Short mmCIF file of N, CA, C and O in Angstrom, two decimals:
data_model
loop_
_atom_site.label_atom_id
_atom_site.label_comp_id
_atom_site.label_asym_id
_atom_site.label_seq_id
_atom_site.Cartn_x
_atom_site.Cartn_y
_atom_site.Cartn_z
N UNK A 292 -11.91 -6.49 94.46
CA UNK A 292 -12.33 -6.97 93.18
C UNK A 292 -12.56 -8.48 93.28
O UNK A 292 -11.60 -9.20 93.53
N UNK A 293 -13.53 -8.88 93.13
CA UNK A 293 -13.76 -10.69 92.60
C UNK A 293 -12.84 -11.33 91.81
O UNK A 293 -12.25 -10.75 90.90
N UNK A 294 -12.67 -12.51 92.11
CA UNK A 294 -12.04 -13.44 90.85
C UNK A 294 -12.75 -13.31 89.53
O UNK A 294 -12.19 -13.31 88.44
N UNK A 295 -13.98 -13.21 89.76
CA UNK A 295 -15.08 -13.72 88.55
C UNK A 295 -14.58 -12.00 87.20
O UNK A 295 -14.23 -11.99 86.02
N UNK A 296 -14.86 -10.66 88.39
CA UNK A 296 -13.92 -9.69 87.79
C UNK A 296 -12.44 -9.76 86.82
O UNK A 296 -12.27 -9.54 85.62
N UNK A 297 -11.43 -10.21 87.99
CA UNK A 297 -10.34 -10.02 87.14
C UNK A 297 -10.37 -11.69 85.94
O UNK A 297 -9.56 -11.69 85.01
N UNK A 298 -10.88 -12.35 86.04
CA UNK A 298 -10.56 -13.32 84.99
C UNK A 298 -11.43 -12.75 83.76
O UNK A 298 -11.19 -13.09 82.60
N UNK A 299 -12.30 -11.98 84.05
CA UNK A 299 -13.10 -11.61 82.75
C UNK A 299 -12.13 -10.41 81.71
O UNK A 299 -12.01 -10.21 80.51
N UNK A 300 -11.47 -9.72 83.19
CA UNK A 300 -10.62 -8.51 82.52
C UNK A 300 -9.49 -9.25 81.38
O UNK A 300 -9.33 -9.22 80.16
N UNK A 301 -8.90 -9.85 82.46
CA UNK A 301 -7.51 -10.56 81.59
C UNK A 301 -8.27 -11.21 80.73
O UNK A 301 -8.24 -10.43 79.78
N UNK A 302 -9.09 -12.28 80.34
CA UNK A 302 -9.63 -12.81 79.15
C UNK A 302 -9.39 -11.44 77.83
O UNK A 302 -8.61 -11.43 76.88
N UNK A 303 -10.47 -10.33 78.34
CA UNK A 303 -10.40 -9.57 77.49
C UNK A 303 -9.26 -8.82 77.08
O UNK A 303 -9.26 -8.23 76.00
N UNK A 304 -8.15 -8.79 77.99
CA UNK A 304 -6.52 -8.53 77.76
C UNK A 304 -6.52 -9.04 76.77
O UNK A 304 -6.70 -8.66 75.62
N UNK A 305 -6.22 -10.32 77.42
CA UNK A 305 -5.18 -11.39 76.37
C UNK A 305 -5.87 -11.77 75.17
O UNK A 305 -5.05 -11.99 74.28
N UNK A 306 -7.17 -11.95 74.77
CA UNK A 306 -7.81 -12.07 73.75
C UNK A 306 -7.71 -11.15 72.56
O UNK A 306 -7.73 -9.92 72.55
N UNK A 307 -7.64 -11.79 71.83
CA UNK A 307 -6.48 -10.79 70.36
C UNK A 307 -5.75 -10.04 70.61
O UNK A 307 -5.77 -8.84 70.37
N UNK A 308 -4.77 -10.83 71.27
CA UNK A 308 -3.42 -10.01 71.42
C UNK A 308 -2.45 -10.49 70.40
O UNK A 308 -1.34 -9.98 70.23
N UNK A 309 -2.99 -11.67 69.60
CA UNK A 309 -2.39 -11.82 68.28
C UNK A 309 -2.84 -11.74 66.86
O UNK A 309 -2.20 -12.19 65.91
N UNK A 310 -4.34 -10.94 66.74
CA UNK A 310 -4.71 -10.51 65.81
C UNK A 310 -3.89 -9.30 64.79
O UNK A 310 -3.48 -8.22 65.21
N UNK A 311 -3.77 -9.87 63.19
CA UNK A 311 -3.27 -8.98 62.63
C UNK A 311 -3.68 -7.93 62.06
O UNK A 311 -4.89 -7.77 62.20
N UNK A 312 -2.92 -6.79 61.18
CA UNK A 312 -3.70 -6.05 60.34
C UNK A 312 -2.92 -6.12 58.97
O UNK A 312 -1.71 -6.09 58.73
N UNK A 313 -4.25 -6.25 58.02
CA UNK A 313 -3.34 -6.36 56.79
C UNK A 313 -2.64 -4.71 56.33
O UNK A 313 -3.18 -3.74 56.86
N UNK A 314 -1.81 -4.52 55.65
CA UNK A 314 -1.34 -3.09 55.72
C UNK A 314 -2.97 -2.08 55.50
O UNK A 314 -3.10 -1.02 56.11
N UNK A 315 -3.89 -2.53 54.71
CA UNK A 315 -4.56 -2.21 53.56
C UNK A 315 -5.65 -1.70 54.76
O UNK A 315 -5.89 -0.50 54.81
N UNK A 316 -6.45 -2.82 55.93
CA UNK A 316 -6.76 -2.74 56.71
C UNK A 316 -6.34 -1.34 58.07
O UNK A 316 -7.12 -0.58 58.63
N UNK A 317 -5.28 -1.43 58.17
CA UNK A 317 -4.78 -0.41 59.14
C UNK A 317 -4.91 0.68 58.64
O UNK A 317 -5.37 1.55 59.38
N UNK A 318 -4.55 1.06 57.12
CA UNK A 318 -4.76 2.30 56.72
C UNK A 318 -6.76 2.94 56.50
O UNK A 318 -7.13 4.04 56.10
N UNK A 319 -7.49 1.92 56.88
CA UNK A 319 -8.72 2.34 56.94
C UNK A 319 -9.42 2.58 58.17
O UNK A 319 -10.45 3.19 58.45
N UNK A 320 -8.11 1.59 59.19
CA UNK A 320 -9.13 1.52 60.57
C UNK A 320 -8.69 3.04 60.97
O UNK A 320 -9.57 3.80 61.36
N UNK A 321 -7.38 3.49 60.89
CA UNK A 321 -7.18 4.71 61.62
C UNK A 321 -6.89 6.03 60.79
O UNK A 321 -6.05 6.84 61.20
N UNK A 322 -7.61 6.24 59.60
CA UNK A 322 -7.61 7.06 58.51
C UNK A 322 -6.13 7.54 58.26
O UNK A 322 -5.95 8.75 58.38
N UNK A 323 -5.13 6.81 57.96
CA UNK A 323 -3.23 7.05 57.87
C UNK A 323 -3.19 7.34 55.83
O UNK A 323 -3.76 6.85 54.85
N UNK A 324 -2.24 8.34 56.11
CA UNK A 324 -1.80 8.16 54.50
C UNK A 324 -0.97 6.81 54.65
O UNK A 324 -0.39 6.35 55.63
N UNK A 325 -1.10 6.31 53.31
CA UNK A 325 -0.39 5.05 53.20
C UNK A 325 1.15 5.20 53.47
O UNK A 325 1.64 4.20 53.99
N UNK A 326 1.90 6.11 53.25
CA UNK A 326 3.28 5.62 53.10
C UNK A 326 3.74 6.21 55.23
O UNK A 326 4.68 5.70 55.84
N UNK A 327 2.92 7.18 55.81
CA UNK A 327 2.60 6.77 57.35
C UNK A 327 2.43 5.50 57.70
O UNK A 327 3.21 5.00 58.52
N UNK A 328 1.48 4.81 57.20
CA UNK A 328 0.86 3.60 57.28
C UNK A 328 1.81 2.44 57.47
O UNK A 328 2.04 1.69 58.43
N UNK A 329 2.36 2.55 56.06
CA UNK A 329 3.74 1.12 55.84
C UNK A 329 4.61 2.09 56.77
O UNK A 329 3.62 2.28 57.48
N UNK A 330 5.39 2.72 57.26
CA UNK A 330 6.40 3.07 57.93
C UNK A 330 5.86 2.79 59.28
O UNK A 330 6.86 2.45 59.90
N UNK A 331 4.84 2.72 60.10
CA UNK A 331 4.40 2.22 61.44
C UNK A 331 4.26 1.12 60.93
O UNK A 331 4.30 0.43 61.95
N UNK A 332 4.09 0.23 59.87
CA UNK A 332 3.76 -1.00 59.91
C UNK A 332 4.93 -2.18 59.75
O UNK A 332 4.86 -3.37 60.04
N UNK A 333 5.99 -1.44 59.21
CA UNK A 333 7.20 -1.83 59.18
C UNK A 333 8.13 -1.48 60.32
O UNK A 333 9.30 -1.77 60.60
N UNK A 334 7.42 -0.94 60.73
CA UNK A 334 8.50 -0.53 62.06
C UNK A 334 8.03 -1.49 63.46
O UNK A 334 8.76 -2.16 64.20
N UNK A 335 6.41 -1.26 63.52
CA UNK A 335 5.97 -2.34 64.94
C UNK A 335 5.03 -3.48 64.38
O UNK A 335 4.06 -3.90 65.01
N UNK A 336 5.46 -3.98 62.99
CA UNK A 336 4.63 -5.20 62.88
C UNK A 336 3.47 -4.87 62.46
O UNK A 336 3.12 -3.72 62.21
N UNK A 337 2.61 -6.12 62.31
CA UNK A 337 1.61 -6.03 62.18
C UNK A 337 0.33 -6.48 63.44
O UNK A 337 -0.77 -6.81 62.98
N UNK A 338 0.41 -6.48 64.21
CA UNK A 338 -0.16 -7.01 65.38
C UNK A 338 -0.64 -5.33 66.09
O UNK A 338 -0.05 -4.28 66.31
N UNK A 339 -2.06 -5.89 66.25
CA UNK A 339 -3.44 -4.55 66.02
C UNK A 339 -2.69 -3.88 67.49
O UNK A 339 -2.17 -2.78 67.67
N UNK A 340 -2.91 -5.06 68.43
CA UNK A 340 -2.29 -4.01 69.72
C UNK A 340 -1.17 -3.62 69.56
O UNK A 340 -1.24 -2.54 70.15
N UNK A 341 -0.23 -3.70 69.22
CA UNK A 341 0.87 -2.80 69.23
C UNK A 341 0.49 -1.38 68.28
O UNK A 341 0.70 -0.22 68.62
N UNK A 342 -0.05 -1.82 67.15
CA UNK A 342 -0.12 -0.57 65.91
C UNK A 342 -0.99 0.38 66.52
O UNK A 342 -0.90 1.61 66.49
N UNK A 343 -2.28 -0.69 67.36
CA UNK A 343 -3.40 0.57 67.57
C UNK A 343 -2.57 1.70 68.70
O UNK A 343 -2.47 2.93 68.59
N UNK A 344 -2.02 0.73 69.88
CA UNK A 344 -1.42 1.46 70.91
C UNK A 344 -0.19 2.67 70.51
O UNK A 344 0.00 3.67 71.19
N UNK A 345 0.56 2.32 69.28
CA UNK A 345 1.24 3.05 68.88
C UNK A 345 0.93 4.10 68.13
O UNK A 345 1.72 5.04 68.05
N UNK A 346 -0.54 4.11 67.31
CA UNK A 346 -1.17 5.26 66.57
C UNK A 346 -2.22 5.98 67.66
O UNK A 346 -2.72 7.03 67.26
N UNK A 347 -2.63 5.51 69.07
CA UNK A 347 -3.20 6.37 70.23
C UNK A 347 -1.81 7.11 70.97
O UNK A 347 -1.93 8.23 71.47
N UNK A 348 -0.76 6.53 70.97
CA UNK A 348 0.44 7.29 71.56
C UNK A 348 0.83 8.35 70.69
O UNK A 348 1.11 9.42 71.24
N UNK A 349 0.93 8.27 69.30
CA UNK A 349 1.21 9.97 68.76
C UNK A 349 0.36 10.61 68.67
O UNK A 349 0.61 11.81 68.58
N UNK A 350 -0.97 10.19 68.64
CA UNK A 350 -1.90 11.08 68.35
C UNK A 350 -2.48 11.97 70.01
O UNK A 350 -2.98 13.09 70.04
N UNK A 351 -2.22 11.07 71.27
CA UNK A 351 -2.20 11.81 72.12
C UNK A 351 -1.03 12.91 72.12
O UNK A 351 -1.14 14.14 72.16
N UNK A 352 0.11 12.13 72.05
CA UNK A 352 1.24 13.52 71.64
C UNK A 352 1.30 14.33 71.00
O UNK A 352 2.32 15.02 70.96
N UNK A 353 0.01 14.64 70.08
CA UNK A 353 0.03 15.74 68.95
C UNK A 353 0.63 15.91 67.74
O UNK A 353 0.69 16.83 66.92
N UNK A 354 1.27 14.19 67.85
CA UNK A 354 1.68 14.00 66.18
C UNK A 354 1.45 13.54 65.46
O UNK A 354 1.35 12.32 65.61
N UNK A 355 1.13 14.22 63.93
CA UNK A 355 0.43 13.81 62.79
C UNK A 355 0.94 12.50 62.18
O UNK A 355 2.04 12.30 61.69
N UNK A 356 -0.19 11.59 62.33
CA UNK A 356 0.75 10.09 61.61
C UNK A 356 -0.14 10.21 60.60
O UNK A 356 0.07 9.22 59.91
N UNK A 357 -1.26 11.01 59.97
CA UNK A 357 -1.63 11.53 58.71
C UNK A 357 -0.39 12.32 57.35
O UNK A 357 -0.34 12.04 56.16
N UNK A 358 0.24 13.07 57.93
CA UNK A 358 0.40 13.82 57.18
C UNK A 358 2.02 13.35 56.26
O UNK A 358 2.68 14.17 55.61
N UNK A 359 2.25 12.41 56.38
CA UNK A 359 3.64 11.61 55.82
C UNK A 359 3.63 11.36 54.67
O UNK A 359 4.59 10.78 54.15
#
């Protein structure tokens, strides 16, 4: 792999790795009933990579973060 490669990767890592979501926001980006919604949002923050990574981890596991 090139340098010119991995510095582009990590840029795109680390780049909004501190972007937030407002509660209101999260419940539209990943279609959540709201009170799902505030309970992942109160539990891992508000910071998109953690929430998004945490609403692709149940939903690969087959669990409904809709139906709360």
């Amino acid at each position: 792999m090139h340098h010119e490669d991995t510095r582009d990767q990590l840029s795109k890592t680390v780049r909004g790795w501190n972007k937030r979501y407002d509660l209101e926001e999260f419940i539209r980006a990943h279609g959540l009933q709201p009170l799902a919604a505030r309970e992942l949002f109160e539990q891992f923050g508000p910071y998109k990579v953690d929430l998004d990574r945490k609403v692709s981890e149940l939903r690969s596991r087959g669990q409904s973060t809709a139906e709360h």
